[in-house]
Short mmCIF file of C-alpha atoms and ligand atoms in Angstrom, two decimals:
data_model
loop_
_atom_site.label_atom_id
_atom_site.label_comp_id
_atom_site.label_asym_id
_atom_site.label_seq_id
_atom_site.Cartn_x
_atom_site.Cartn_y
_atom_site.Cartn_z
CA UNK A 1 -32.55 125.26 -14.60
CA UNK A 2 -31.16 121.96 -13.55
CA UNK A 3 -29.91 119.95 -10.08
CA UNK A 4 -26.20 118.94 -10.35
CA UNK A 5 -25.76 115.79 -7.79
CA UNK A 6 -21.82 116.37 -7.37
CA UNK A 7 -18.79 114.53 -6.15
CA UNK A 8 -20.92 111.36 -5.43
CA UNK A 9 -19.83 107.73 -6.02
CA UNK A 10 -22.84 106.33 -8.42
CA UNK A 11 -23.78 102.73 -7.58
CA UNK A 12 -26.11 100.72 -10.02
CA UNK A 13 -26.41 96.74 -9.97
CA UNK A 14 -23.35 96.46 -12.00
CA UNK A 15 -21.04 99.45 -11.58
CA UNK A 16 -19.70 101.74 -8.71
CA UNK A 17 -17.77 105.20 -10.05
CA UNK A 18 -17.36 109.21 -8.75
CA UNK A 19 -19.59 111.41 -11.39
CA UNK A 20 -21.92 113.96 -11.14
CA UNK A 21 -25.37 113.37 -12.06
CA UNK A 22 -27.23 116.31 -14.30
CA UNK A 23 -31.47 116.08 -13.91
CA UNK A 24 -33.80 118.44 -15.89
CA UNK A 25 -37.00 118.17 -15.07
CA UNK A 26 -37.90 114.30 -14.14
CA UNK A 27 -35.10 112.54 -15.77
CA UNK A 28 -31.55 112.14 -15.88
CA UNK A 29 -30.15 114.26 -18.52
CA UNK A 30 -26.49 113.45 -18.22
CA UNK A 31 -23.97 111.96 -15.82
CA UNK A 32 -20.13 113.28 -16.21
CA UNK A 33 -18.01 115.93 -15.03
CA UNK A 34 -18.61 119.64 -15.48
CA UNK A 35 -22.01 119.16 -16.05
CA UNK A 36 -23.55 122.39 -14.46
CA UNK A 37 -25.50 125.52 -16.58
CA UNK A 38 -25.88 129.01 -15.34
CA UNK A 39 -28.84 128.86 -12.38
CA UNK A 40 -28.29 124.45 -11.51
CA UNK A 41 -28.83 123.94 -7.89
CA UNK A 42 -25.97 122.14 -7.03
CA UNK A 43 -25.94 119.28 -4.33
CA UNK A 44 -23.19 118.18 -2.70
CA UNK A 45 -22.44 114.17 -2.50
CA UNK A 46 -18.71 114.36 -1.45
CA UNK A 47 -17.92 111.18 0.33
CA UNK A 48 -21.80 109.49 -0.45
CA UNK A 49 -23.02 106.98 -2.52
CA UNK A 50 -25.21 108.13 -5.01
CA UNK A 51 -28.02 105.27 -5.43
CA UNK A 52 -31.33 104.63 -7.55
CA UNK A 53 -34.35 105.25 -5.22
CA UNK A 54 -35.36 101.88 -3.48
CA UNK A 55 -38.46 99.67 -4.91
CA UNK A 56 -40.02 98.27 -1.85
CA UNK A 57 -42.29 94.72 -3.92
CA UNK A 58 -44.23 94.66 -1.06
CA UNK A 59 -46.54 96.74 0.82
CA UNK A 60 -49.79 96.79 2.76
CA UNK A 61 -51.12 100.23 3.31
CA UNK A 62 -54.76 101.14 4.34
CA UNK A 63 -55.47 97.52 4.07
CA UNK A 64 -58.80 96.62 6.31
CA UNK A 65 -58.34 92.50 7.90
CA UNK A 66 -61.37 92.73 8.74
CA UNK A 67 -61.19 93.63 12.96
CA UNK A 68 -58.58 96.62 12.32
CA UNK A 69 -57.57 98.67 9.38
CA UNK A 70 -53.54 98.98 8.83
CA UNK A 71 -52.33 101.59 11.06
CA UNK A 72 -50.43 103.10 7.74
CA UNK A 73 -52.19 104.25 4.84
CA UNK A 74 -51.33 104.99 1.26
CA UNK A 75 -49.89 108.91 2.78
CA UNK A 76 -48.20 107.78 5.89
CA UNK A 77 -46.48 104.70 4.29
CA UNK A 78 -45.40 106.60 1.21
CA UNK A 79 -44.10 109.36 3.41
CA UNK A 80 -42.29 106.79 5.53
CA UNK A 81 -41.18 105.21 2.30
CA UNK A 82 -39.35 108.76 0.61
CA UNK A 83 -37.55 108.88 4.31
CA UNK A 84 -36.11 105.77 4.15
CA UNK A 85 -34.93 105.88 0.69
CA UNK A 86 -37.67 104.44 -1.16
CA UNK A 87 -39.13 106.08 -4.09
CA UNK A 88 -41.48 103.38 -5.67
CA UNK A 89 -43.84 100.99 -3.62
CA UNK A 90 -46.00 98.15 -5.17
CA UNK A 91 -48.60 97.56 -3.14
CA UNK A 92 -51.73 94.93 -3.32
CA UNK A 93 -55.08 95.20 -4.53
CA UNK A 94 -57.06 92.55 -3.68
CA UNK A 95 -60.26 91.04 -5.10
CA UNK A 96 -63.21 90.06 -2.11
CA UNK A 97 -64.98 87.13 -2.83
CA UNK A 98 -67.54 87.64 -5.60
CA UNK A 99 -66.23 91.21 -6.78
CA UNK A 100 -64.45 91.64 -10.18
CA UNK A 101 -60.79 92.66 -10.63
CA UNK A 102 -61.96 95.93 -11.83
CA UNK A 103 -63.68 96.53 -9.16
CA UNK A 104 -61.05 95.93 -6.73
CA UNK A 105 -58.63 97.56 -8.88
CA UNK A 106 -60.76 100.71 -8.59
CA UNK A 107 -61.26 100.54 -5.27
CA UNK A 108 -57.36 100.53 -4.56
CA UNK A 109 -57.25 103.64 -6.86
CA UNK A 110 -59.73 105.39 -4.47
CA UNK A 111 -57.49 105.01 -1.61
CA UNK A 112 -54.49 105.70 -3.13
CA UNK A 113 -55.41 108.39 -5.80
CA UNK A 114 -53.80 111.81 -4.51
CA UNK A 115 -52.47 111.02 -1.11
CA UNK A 116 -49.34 109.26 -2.03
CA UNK A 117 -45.93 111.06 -1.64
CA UNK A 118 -44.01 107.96 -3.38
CA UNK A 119 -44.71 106.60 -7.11
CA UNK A 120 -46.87 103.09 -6.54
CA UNK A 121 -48.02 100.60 -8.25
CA UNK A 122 -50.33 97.26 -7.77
CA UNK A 123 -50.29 93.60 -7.64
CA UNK A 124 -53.83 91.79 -7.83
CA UNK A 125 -54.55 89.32 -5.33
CA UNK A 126 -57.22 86.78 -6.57
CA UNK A 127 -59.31 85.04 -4.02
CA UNK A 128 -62.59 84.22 -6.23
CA UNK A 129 -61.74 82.87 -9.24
CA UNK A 130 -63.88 82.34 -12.17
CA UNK A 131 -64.50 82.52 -15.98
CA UNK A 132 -64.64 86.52 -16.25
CA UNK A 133 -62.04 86.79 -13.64
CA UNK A 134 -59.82 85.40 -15.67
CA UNK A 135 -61.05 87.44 -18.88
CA UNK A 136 -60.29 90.19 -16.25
CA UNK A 137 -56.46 88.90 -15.90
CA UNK A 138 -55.92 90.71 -19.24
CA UNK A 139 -57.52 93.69 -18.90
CA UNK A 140 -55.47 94.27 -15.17
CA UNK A 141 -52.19 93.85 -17.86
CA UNK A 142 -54.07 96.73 -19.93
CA UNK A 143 -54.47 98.98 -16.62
CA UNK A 144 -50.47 98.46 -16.03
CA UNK A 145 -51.38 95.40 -12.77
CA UNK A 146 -49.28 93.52 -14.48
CA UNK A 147 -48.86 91.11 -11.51
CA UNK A 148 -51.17 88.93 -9.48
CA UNK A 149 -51.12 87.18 -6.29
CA UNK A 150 -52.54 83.75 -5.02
CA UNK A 151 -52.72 82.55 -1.24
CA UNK A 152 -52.03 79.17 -0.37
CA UNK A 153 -52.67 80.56 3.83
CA UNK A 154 -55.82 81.75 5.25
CA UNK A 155 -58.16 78.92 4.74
CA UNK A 156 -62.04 80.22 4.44
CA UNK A 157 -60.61 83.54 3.62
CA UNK A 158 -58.17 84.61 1.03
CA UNK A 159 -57.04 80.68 0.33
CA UNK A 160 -57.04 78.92 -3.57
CA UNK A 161 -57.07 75.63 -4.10
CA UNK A 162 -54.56 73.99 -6.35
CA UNK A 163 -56.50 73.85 -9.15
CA UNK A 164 -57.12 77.49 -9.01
CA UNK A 165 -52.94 78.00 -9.17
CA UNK A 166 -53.10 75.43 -12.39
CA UNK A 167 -55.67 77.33 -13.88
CA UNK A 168 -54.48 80.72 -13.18
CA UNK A 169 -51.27 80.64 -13.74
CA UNK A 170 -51.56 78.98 -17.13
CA UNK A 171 -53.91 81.83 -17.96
CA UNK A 172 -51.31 84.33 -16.91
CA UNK A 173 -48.75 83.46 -18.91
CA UNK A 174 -50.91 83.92 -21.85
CA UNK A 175 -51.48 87.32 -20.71
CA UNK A 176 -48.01 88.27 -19.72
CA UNK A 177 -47.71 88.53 -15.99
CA UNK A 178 -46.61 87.27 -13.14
CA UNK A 179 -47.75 85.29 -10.50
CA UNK A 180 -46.61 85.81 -6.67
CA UNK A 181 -47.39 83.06 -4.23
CA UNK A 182 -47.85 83.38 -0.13
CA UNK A 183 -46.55 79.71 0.97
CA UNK A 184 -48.02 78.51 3.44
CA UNK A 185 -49.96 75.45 3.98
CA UNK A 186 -53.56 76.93 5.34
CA UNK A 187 -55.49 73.61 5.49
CA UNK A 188 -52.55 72.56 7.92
CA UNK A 189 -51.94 75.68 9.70
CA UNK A 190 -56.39 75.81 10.46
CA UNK A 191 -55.89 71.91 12.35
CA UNK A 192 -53.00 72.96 14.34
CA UNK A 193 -54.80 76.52 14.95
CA UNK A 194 -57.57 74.30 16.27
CA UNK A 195 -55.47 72.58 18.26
CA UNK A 196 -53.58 75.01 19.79
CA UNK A 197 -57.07 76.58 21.22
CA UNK A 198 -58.32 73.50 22.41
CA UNK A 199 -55.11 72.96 24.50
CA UNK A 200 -56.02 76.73 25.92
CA UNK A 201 -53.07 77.76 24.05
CA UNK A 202 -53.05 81.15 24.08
CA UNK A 203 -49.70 82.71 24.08
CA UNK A 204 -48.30 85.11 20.68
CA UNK A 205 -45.95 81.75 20.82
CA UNK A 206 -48.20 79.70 18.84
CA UNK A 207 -48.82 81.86 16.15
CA UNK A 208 -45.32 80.72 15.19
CA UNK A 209 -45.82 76.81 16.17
CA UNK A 210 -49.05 76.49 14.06
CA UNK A 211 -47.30 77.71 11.42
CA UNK A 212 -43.85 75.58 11.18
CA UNK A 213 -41.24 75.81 8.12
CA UNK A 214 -42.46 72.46 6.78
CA UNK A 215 -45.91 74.26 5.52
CA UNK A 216 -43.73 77.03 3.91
CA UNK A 217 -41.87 74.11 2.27
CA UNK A 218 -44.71 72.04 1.53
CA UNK A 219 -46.68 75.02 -0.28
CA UNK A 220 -43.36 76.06 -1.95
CA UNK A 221 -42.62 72.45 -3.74
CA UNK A 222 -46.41 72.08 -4.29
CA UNK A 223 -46.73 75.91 -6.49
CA UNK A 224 -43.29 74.94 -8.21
CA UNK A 225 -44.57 71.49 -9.30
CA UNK A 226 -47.85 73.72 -10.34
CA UNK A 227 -45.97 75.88 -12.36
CA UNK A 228 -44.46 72.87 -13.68
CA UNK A 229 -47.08 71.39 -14.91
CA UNK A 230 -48.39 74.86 -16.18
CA UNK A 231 -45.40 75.71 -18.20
CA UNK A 232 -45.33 79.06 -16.19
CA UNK A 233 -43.03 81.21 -14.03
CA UNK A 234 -43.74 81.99 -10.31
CA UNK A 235 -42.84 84.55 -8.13
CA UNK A 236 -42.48 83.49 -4.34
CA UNK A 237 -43.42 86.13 -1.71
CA UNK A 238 -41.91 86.72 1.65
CA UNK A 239 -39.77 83.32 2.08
CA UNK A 240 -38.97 82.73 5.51
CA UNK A 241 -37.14 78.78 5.17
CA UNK A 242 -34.02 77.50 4.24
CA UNK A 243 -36.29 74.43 3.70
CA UNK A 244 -38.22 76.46 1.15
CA UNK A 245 -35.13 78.03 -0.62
CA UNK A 246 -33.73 74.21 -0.90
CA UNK A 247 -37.09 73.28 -2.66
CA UNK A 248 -36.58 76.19 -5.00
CA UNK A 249 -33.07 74.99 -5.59
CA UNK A 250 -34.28 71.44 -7.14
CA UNK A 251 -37.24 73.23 -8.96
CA UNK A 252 -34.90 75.38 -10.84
CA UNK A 253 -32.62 72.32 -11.07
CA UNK A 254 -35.64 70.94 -13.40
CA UNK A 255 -36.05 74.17 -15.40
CA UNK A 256 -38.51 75.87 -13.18
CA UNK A 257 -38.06 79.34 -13.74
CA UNK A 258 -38.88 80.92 -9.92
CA UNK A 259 -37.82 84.26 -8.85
CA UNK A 260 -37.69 84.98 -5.00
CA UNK A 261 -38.53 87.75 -2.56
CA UNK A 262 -37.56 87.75 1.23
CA UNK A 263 -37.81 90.62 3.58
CA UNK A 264 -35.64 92.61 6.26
CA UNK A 265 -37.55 90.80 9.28
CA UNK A 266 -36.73 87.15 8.12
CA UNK A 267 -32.81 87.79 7.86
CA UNK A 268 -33.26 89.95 10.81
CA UNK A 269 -35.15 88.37 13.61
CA UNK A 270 -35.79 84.98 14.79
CA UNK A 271 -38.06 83.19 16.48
CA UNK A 272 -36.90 84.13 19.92
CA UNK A 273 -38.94 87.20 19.83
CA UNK A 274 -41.86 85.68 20.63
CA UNK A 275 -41.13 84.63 24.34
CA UNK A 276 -42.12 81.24 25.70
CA UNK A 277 -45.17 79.05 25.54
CA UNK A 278 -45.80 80.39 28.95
CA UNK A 279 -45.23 83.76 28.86
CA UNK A 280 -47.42 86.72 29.82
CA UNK A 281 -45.69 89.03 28.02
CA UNK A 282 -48.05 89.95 24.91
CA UNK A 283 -44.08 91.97 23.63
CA UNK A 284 -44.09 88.77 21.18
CA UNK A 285 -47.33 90.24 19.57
CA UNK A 286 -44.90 92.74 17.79
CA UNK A 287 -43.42 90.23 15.48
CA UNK A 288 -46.99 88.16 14.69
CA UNK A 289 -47.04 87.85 10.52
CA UNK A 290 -47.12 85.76 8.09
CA UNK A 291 -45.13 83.39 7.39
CA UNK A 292 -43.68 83.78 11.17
CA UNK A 293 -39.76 84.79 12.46
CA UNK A 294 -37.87 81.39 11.55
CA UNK A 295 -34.43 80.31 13.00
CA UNK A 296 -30.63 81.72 12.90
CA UNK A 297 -30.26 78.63 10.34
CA UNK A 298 -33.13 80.13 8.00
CA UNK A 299 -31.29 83.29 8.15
CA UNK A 300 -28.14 82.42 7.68
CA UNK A 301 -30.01 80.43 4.36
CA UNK A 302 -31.56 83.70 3.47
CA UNK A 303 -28.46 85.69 3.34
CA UNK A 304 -26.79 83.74 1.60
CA UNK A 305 -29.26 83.09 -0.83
CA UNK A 306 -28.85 86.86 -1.34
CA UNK A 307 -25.59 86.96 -2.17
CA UNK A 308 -25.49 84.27 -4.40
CA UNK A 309 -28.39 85.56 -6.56
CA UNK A 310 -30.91 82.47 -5.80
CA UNK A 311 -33.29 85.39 -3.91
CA UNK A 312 -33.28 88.80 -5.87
CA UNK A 313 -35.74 91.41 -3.96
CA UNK A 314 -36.04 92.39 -0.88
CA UNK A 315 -39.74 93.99 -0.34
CA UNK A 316 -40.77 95.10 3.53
CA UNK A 317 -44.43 93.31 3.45
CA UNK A 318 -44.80 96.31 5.41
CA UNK A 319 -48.56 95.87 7.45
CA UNK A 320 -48.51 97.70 10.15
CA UNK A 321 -50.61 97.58 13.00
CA UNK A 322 -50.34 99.40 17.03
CA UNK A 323 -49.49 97.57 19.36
CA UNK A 324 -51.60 99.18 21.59
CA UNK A 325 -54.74 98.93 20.95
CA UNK A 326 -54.88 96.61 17.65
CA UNK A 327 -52.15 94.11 18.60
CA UNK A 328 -53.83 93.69 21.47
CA UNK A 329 -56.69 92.37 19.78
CA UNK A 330 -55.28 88.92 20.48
CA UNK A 331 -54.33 89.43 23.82
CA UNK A 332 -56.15 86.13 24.86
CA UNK A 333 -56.47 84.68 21.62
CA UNK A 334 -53.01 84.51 19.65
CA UNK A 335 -54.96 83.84 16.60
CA UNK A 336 -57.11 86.93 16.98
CA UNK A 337 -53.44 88.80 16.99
CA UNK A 338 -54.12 91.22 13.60
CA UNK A 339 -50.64 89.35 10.99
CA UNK A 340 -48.00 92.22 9.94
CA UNK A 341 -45.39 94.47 11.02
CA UNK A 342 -43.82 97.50 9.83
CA UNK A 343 -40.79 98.03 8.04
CA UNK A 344 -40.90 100.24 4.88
CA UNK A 345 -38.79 102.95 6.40
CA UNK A 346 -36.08 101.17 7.32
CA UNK A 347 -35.17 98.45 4.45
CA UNK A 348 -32.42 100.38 2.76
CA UNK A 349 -30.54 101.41 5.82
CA UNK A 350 -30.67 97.98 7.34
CA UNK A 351 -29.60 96.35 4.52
CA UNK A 352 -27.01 98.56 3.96
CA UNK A 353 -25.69 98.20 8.11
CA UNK A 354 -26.45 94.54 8.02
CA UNK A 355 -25.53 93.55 4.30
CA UNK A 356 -23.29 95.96 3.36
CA UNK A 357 -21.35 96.78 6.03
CA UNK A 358 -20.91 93.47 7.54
CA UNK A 359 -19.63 92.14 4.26
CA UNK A 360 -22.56 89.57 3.03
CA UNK A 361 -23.15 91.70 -0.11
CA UNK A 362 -21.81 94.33 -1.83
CA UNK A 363 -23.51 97.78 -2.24
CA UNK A 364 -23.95 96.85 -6.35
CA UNK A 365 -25.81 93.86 -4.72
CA UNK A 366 -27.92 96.21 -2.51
CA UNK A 367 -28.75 98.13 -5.58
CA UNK A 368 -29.79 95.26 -7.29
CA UNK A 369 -31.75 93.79 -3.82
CA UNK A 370 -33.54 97.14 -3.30
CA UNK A 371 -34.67 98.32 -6.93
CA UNK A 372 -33.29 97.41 -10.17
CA UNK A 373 -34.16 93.80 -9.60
CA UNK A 374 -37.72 94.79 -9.10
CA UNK A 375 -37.60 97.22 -11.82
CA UNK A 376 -37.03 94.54 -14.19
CA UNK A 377 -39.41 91.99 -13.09
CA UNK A 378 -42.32 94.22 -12.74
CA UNK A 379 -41.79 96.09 -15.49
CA UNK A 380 -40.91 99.72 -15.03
CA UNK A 381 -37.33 99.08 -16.20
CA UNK A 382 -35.14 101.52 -16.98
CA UNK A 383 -37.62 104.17 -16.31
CA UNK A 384 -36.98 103.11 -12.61
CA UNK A 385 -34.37 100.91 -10.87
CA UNK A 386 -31.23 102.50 -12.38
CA UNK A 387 -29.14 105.33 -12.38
CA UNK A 388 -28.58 106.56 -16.31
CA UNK A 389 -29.22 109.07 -18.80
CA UNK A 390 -32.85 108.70 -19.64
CA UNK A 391 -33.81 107.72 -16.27
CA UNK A 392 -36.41 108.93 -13.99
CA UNK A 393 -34.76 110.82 -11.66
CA UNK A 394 -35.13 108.94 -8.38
CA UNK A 395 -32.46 109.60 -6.79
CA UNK A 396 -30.82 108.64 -3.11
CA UNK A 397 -27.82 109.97 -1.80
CA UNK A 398 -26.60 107.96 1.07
CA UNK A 399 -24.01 109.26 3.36
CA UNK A 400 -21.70 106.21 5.00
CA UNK A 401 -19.95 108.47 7.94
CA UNK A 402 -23.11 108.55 10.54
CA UNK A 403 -24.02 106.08 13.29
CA UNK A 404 -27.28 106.10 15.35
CA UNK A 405 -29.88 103.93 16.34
CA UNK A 406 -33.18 102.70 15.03
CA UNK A 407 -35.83 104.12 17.38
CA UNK A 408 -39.80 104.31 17.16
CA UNK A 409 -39.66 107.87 18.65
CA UNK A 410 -37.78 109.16 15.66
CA UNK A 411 -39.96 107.29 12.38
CA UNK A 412 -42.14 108.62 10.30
CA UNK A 413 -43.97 105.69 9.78
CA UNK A 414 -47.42 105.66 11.57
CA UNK A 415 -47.30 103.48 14.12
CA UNK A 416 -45.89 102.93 17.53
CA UNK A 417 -43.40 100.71 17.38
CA UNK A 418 -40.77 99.18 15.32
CA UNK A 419 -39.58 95.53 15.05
CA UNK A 420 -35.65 96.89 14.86
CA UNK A 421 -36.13 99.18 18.03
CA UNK A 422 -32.28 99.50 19.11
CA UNK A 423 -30.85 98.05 15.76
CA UNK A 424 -27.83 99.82 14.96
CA UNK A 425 -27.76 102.11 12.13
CA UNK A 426 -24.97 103.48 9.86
CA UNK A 427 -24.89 105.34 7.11
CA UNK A 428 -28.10 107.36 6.63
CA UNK A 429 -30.50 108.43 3.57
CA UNK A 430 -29.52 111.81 3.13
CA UNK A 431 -31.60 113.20 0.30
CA UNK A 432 -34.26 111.48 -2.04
CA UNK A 433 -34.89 112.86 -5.33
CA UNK A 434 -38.40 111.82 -6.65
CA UNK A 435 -38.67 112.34 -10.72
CA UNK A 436 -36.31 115.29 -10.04
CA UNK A 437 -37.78 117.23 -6.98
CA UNK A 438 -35.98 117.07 -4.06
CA UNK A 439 -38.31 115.36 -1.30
CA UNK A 440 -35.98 114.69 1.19
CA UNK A 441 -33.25 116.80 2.28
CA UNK A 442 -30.71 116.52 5.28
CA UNK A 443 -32.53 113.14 6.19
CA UNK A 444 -35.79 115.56 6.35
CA UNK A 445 -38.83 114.80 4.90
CA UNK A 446 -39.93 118.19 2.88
CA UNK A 447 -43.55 119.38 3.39
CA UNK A 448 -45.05 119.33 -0.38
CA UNK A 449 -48.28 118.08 -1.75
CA UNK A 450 -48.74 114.82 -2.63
CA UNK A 451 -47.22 114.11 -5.93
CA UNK A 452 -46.80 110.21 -6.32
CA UNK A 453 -47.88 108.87 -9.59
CA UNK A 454 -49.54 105.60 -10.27
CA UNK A 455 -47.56 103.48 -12.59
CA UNK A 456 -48.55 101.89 -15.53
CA UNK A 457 -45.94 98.77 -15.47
CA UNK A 458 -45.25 97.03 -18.36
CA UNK A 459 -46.01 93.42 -19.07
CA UNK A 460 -43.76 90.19 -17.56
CA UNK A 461 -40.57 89.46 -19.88
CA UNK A 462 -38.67 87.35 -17.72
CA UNK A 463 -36.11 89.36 -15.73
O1 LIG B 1 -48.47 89.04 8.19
C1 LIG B 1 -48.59 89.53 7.09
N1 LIG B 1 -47.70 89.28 6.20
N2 LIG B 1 -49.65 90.29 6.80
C2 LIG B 1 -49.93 90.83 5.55
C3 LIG B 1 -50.74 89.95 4.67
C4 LIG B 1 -49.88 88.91 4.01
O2 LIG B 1 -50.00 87.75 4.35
O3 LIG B 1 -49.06 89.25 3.17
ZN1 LIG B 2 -47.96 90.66 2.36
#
């Protein structure tokens, strides 16, 4: 027995067309017409778009900053994830000073092993590096991590210096991966930190005005003239700047090759959310991460760096944390404010509302923002990130005719507030297949037992 998806329009990167779509088991087994056997369960698409499950790039569940844990863990945000259309989330790993990759590889695997509703997979974040850890580099690539990431932010914490980035990223091109960068200048965002306090600064404000665009673009043009003289690709994380994207403009203009990831919150929101210097509203709390909400100009730069290619996933850095109770953590200490905000369950329809429908991309576009993209570059191409014979079968079907609004009350996502609360939202995820079982059904997540599977990604081979 089968599942004939029927009468929907299929969308991949490159193609839009009306077929049906014919799983068996966890793949795609055919896509045509007339496709069904004696006992298929038939689904009806009429009048939706029939999409590859999203790839969110980026995700922070169950991750502990060291006053708070994330308000999300690896069930939660994977539940979240299947609601909103997203079948596959990397997520990060991350080595703490003096541990070994395998160590910290393991202890993601402990978290995640069993409770996941959504397929996942892991970067590496290096902090300590050393001799073995990069022995270790290759033996992640065995283990299917076959990305890393350094920080350039949080100085005395997760921070590398540049020779560190030189070092590592020559040693992961020898080993086949891929490097992803967080921007930010964190020697330079520390001083004006200081600063800020001395002043009795104290507002959710000055998160955002220790951390100005010109240390994105600083740290951006620094890792790209890095990777220069490494002979080695980069991937950027989360930029925020149109300052940044023009410094990945020239870089590429010399041959750097540089792929780019931005999220839903920096084409989104801006700065204004944060209230004044002056405020005593802590609302601006909501919106405290890393790199900070940026101005209508950065978006603008964003979205257009969508469309024309220059920026090619979208991942949530979804790192969630209450505002009650863990937000308020900084309530007279912006710095002390824990950095991240939720977003995992809503990337697909936003971007769909907000991209689609307003006419900055087109829906293959979407499909190439939301998963195929990130198939490629993190190697679980065409096993994920498409929709064709052979295929896992993770499968959305997205119905256009609906209208509603994004609400807290009504996520699934852990956590008591969202950073879209009253964004409009049409069109709506109306069932998610997940390697062929139906998970999601009438925009209803269906009770089953965990059955998310750790991937195994293949080695970097350009995009
Ligand atoms: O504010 C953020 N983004 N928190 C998560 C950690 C990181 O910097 O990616
Ligand atoms: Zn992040």
């Amino acid at each position: 027995m089968g599942i004939v998806i029927k009468g929907g329009k299929i969308v991949t990167a490159v193609d839009s067309y009306l077929a049906d779509v014919r799983i068996e088991g966890e793949k795609i087994v055919s896509i045509g017409d007339n496709l069904e056997k004696p006992c298929d369960e038939i689904i009806s698409a009429a009048g939706c778009y029939v999409l590859p499950g999203g790839i969110d790039t980026h995700t922070h569940f169950d991750l502990d900053v060291g006053t708070t844990v994330t308000a999300d863990n690896f069930a939660s945000g994977t539940k979240a994830a299947l609601v909103g259309g997203t079948t596959t989330i990397l997520d990060y790993a991350t080595q703490n000073k003096g541990e070994s990759l395998k160590s910290a590889l393991l202890g993601q695997h402990k978290k995640s092993n069993g409770v996941c509703y959504c397929d996942y997979g892991f970067h590496m974040g290096i902090t300590d590096w050393n001799d073995k850890v990069s022995e270790e580099m290759e033996d992640m690539i065995q283990e299917g991590v076959t990305s890393f990431k350094l920080y350039m932010a949080y100085k005395g914490n997760l921070q590398v210096d540049d020779g560190v980035i030189f070092k590592a990223l020559r040693r992961c091109k020898e080993v086949k991966g891929l490097i992803g960068f967080h921007c930010e200048n964190g020697d330079i965002i520390d001083a004006l930190i200081k600063e800020a306090k001395e002043n009795g600064n104290k507002a959710p404000i000055f998160h955002a005005l220790t951390r100005p665009a010109k240390v994105e673009r600083e740290a951006v043009a620094r890792v790209l003239n890095i990777a220069e003289l490494a002979d080695a690709p980069v991937y950027i994380v989360h930029l925020s700047t149109k300052e940044g994207l023009l410094s990945i403009l020239d870089a590429r203009k010399r041959g750097n090759e540089v792929y780019v990831e931005t999220c839903p919150q920096y084409l989104l929101l801006n700065d204004s959310k944060y209230g004044g210097e002056d405020s005593t509203s802590f609302e601006g709390a909501k919106y405290v991460m890393s790199p900070p909400l940026r101005k209508e100009e950065d978006q603008e730069a964003l979205w257009r760096g969508l469309k024309t290619g220059e920026i090619i996933t979208l991942g949530t850095d979804h790192c969630s944390f209450n505002y009650k109770g863990q937000k308020e953590l900084g309530l007279i200490d912006f710095s002390k404010i824990p950095n991240g905000a939720p977003g995992v369950e809503h990337r697909m329809e936003l971007l769909y509302t907000y991209g689609v429908l307003e006419g900055r991309i087109s829906i293959n576009e979407m499909v190439a923002l939301t998963s195929t993209n990130a198939a490629k570059l993190f190697g679980i191409f065409p096993q994920k990130g498409t929709i064709a014979v052979g295929s896992e079968a993770d499968i959305v079907v997205l119905d256009p005719n609906y209208s509603t609004k994004i609400t807290a009350k009504k996520q699934t996502q852990k956590v008591d507030y969202t950073p879209y609360e009253g964004f409009l939202q049409q069109g709506k995820i109306e069932h998610v297949f997940l390697r062929g079982s139906k998970v999601v059904e009438n925009s209803r997540f269906l009770e089953h037992e965990p059955s998310g599977k750790y991937l195994v990604r293949k080695p970097f081979s350009g995009r």
